[in-house]
XYZ file of C-alpha atoms in Angstrom:
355
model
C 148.997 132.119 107.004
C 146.079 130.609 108.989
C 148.154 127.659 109.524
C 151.591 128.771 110.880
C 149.207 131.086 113.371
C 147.266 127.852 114.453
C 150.985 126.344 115.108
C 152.004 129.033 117.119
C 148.517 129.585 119.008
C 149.160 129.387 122.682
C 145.019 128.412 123.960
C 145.891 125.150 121.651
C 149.130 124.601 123.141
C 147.790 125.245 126.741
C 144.694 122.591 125.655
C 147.588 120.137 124.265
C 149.879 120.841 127.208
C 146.804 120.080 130.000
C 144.254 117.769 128.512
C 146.786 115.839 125.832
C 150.461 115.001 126.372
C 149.960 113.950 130.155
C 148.064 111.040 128.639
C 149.858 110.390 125.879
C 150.893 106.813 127.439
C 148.227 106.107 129.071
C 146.337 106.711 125.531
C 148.661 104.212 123.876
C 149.345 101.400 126.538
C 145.533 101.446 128.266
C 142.978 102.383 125.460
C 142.477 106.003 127.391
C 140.064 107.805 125.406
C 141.050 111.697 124.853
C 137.312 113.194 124.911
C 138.527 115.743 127.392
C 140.670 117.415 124.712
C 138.575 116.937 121.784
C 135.673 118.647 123.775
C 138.264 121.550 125.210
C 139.478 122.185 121.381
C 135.391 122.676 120.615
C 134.634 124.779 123.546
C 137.939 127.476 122.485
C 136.791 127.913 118.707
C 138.701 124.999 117.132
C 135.517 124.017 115.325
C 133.950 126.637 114.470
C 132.988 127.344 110.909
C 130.569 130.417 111.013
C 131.012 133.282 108.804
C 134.556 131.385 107.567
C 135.264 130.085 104.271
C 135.448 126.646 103.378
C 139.359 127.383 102.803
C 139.654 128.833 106.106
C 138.233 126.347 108.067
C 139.946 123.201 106.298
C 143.523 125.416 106.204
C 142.783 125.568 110.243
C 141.569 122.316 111.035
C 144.568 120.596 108.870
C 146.915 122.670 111.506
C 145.192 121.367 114.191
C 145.546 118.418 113.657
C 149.337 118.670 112.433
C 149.846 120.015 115.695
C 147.747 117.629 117.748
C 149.433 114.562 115.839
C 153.022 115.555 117.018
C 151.971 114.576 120.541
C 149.996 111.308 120.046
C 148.454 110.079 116.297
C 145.657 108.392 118.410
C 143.974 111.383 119.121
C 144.597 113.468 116.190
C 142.665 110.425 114.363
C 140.240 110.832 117.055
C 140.363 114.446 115.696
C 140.334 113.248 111.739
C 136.863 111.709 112.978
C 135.523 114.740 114.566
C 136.266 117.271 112.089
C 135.031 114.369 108.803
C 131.823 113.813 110.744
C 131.091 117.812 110.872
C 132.299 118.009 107.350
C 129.341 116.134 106.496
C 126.901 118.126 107.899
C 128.433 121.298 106.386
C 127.822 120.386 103.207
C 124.074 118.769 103.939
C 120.818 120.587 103.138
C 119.103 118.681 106.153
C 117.966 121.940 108.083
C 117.987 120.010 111.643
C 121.148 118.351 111.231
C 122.636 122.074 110.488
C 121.004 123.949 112.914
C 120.724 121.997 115.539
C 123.660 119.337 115.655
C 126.344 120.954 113.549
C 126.606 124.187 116.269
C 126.625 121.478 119.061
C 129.760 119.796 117.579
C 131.246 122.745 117.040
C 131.121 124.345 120.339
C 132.502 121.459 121.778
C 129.178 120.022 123.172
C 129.071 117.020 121.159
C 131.384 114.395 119.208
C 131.346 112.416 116.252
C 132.663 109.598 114.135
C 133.020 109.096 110.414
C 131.544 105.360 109.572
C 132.274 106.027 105.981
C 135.692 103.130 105.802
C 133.236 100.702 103.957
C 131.241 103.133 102.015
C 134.804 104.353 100.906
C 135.607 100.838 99.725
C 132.404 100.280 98.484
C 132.842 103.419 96.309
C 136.513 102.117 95.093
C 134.583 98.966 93.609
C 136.406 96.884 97.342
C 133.453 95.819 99.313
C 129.931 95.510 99.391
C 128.158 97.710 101.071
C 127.645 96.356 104.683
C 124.177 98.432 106.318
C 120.535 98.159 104.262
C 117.766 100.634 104.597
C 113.975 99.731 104.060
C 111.508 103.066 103.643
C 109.236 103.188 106.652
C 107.090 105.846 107.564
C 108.432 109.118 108.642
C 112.224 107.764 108.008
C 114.325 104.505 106.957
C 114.707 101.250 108.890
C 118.617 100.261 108.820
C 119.945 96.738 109.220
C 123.519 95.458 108.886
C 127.046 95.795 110.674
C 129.712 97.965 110.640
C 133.269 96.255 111.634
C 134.929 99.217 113.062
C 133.908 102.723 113.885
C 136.110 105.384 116.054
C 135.553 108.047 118.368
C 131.857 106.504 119.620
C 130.908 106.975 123.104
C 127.498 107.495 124.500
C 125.482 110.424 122.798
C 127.906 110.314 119.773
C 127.166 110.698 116.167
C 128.380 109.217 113.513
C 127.415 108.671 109.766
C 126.478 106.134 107.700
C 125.628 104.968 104.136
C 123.353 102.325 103.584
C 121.723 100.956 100.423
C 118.082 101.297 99.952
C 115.941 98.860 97.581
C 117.313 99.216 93.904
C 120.324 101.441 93.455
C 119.498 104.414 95.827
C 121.958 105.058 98.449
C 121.203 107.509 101.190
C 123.739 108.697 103.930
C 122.368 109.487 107.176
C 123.706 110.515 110.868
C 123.081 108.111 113.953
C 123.362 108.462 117.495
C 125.104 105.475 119.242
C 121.648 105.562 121.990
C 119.267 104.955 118.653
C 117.441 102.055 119.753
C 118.371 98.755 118.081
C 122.014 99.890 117.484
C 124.630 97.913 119.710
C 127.784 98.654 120.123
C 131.113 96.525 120.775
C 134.627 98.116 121.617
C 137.417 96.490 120.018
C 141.086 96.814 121.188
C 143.810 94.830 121.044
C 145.713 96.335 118.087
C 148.542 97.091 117.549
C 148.165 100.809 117.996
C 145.521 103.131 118.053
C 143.420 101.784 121.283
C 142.648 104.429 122.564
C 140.598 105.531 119.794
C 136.962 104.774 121.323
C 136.721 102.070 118.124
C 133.161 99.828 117.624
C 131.753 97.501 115.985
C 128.427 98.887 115.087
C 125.810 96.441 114.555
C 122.491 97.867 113.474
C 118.748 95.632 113.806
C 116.176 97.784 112.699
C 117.595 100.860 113.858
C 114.943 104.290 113.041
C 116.476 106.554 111.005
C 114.123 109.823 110.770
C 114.064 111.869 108.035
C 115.552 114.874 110.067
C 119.093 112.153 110.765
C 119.394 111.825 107.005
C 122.122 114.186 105.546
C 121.573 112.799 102.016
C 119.143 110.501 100.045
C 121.909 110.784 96.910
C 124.669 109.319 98.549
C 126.475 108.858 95.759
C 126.533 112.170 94.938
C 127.486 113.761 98.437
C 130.277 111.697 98.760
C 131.712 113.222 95.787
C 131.430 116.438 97.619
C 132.852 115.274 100.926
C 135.829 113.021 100.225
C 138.560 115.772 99.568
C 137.986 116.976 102.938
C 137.572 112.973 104.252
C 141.290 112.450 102.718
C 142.705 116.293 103.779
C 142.531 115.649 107.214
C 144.048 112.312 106.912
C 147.501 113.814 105.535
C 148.462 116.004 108.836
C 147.994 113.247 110.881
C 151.253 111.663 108.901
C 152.640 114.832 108.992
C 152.667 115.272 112.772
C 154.367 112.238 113.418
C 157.049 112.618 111.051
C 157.544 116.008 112.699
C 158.112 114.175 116.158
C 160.120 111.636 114.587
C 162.844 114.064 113.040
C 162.541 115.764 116.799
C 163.776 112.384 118.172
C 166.313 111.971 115.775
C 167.602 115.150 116.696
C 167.473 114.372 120.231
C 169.428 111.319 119.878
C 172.152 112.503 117.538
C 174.677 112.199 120.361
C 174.261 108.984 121.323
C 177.247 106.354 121.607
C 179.919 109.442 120.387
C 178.228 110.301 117.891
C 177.809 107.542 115.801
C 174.533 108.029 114.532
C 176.078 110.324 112.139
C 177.368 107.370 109.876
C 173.076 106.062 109.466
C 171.732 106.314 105.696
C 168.689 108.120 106.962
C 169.512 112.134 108.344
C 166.905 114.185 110.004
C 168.282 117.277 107.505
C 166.375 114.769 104.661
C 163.516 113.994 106.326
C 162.993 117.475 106.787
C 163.503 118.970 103.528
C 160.984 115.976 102.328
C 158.853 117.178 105.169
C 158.763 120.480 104.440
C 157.987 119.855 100.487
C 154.825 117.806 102.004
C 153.676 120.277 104.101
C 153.732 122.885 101.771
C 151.652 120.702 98.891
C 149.001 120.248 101.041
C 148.566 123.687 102.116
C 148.920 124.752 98.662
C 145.991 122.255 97.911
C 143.670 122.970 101.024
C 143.818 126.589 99.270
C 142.230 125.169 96.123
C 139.022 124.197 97.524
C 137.034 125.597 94.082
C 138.455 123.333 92.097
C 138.693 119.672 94.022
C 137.585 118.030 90.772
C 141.131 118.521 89.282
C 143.375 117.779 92.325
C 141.990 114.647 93.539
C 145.112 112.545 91.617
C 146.968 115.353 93.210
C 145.522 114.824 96.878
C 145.559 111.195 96.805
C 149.381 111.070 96.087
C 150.260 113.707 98.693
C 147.732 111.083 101.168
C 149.962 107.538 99.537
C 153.705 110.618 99.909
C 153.108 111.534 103.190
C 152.326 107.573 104.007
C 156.112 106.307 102.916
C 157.259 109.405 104.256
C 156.068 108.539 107.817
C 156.963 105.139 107.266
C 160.719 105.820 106.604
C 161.161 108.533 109.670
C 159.917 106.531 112.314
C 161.979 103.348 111.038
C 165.046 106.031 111.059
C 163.794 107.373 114.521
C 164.122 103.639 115.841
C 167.473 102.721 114.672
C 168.796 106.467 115.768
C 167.504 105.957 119.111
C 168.921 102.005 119.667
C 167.921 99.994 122.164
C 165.937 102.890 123.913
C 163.243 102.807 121.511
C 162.933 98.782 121.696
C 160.639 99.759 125.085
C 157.183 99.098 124.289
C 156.153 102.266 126.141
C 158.619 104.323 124.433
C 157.709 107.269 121.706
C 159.516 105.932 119.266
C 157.739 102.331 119.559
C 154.509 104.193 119.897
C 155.510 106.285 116.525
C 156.100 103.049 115.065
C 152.791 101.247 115.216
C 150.866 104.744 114.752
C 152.637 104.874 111.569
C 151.102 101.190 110.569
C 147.698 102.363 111.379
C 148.166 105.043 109.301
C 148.763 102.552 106.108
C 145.683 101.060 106.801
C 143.709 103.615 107.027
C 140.789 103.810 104.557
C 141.888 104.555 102.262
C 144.363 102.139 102.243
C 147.857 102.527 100.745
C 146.512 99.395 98.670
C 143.285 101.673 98.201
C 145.339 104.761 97.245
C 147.411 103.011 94.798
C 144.171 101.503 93.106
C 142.494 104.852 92.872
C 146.051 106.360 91.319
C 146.200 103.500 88.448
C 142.685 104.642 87.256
């Protein structure tokens, strides 16, 4: 499988082992931004989507970031971004966006962000819709503000929907230098700082017709969200992996006693291993997303409690150790609420499964 040889691949373990885990703490406890890596996994094929299936490429990319999550959640989000915001111009018809950005991201030359959590919301009948777009000539003028966007930096991409006058809704591609777009870095969570997160606050910003990946937003979306969610599952996955690996680790601590906790690694890994094989089993059902969206949205809300319960285990197995702010387990621990609030939401998912 294209998955277990992504696992075993030794260029991604070299990239993880050079450009990832040394700043795995640095990452978490200074808001160190992984570009390095993200660029290095371009620049050795990571990306790449030529001549490959849409099965192909979303089985590899869900591996990669699996693998990249076991080391540090942060950047495999950072990763979630990267891969989203290319998954939207592999599905656009916009011939410049394609030809000319797409292969740049790809290779490694360029990143990108999502900027699709209020869209998302807006689309779950949440939120409003937070940019506006007038027609102007040769393109749209875009006004509004975004609360949080991650993976930004200078020459980034990222998309964006915005509502036009009446009901059209057109989704479009920015670059954080487009005039009229400023951009404020927000840390100080409780996790996740080192994710290159903005607020993105747009006055007038020029959109040109060749930075617009869809004028039927509503639509595309429809198309892109499987993948949107996909990519969000590994990143739970990952860090349950490196949770049951602590557990493990700790097992003889105080002689032994761990042994007598409610919470065994041998469960968490047999409800592991279920997880990971329903969402390979529906990244290889890419011809018929229409039927397993209740299906991918539950594996997204499974692999959420899932997380949730190792890392609490992974805490109490390793005692006072893990009560360290810097330690992995601590770290593991406020990943793990990040990844409950990510759009969408648990409270999101559990709306969308009611329906």
């Amino acid at each position: 499988m294209i998955s277990e040889e992504i696992m075993k691949n030794d260029t991604l373990e070299a990239i993880i082992q050079e450009y990832l885990k040394p700043y795995v703490r640095k990452i978490d406890s200074e808001a160190y931004y992984a570009k390095k890596y993200l660029l290095e996994l371009g620049k050795a094929g990571f990306y790449h989507s030529e001549q490959l299936s849409i099965n192909e490429v979303l089985l590899r990319e869900i591996a990669v970031v699996e693998k990249t999550a076991k080391y540090c959640m942060t950047t495999a989000f950072n990763l979630w971004c990267q891969l989203a915001s290319m998954t939207y111009l592999r599905y656009s018809n916009n011939s410049y966006l394609k030809e000319e950005i797409l292969p740049k991201l790809e290779k490694g030359e360029l990143l990108g962000g999502t900027g699709l959590s209020n869209p998302m919301k807006f689309y779950g009948g949440m939120e409003e819709l937070h940019l506006k777009a007038t027609r102007t000539e040769g393109g749209y003028l875009v006004s509004g503000a975004l609360p949080s966007v991650s993976n930004l930096d200078d020459n980034h991409w990222f998309g964006i929907v915005a509502e036009v006058e009446g009901a059209q809704r057109l989704m479009a591609y920015v670059c954080c230098d487009a005039e009229g777009l400023r951009l404020k870095e927000k840390i100080g969570y409780l996790g996740l700082n080192g994710s290159a997160t903005y607020a993105c606050q747009f006055k007038n910003v020029f959109i040109p017709e060749k930075w617009i990946i869809s004028e039927d937003a509503d639509t595309f979306i429809e198309q892109v969200r499987p993948a949107f969610v996909f990519y969000q599952i590994p990143l739970g996955l990952g860090v349950t992996a490196a949770a049951i690996r602590s557990i493990h680790r700790a097992r003889a601590k105080q002689g032994g006693c761990n042994r007598y906790l409610p919470i065994q690694a041998t469960e968490l890994e047999q409800e592991l291993e279920a997880l990971q094989e329903q969402t390979y089993k529906l990244a290889g059902e890419t011809n018929n997303f229409p039927s397993i969206w209740k299906e991918l949205l539950q594996t997204r809300l499974d692999v959420v409690n899932l997380t949730s319960k190792a890392v609490h285990a992974n805490m109490v197995h390793s005692g006072s150790a893990a009560y360290i702010s810097k330690s992995d387990p601590a770290r593991r621990l406020r990943e793990s609420y990040f990844l409950i609030n990510l759009t969408p939401t648990v409270r999101h998912l559990e709306k969308l499964l009611s329906r």
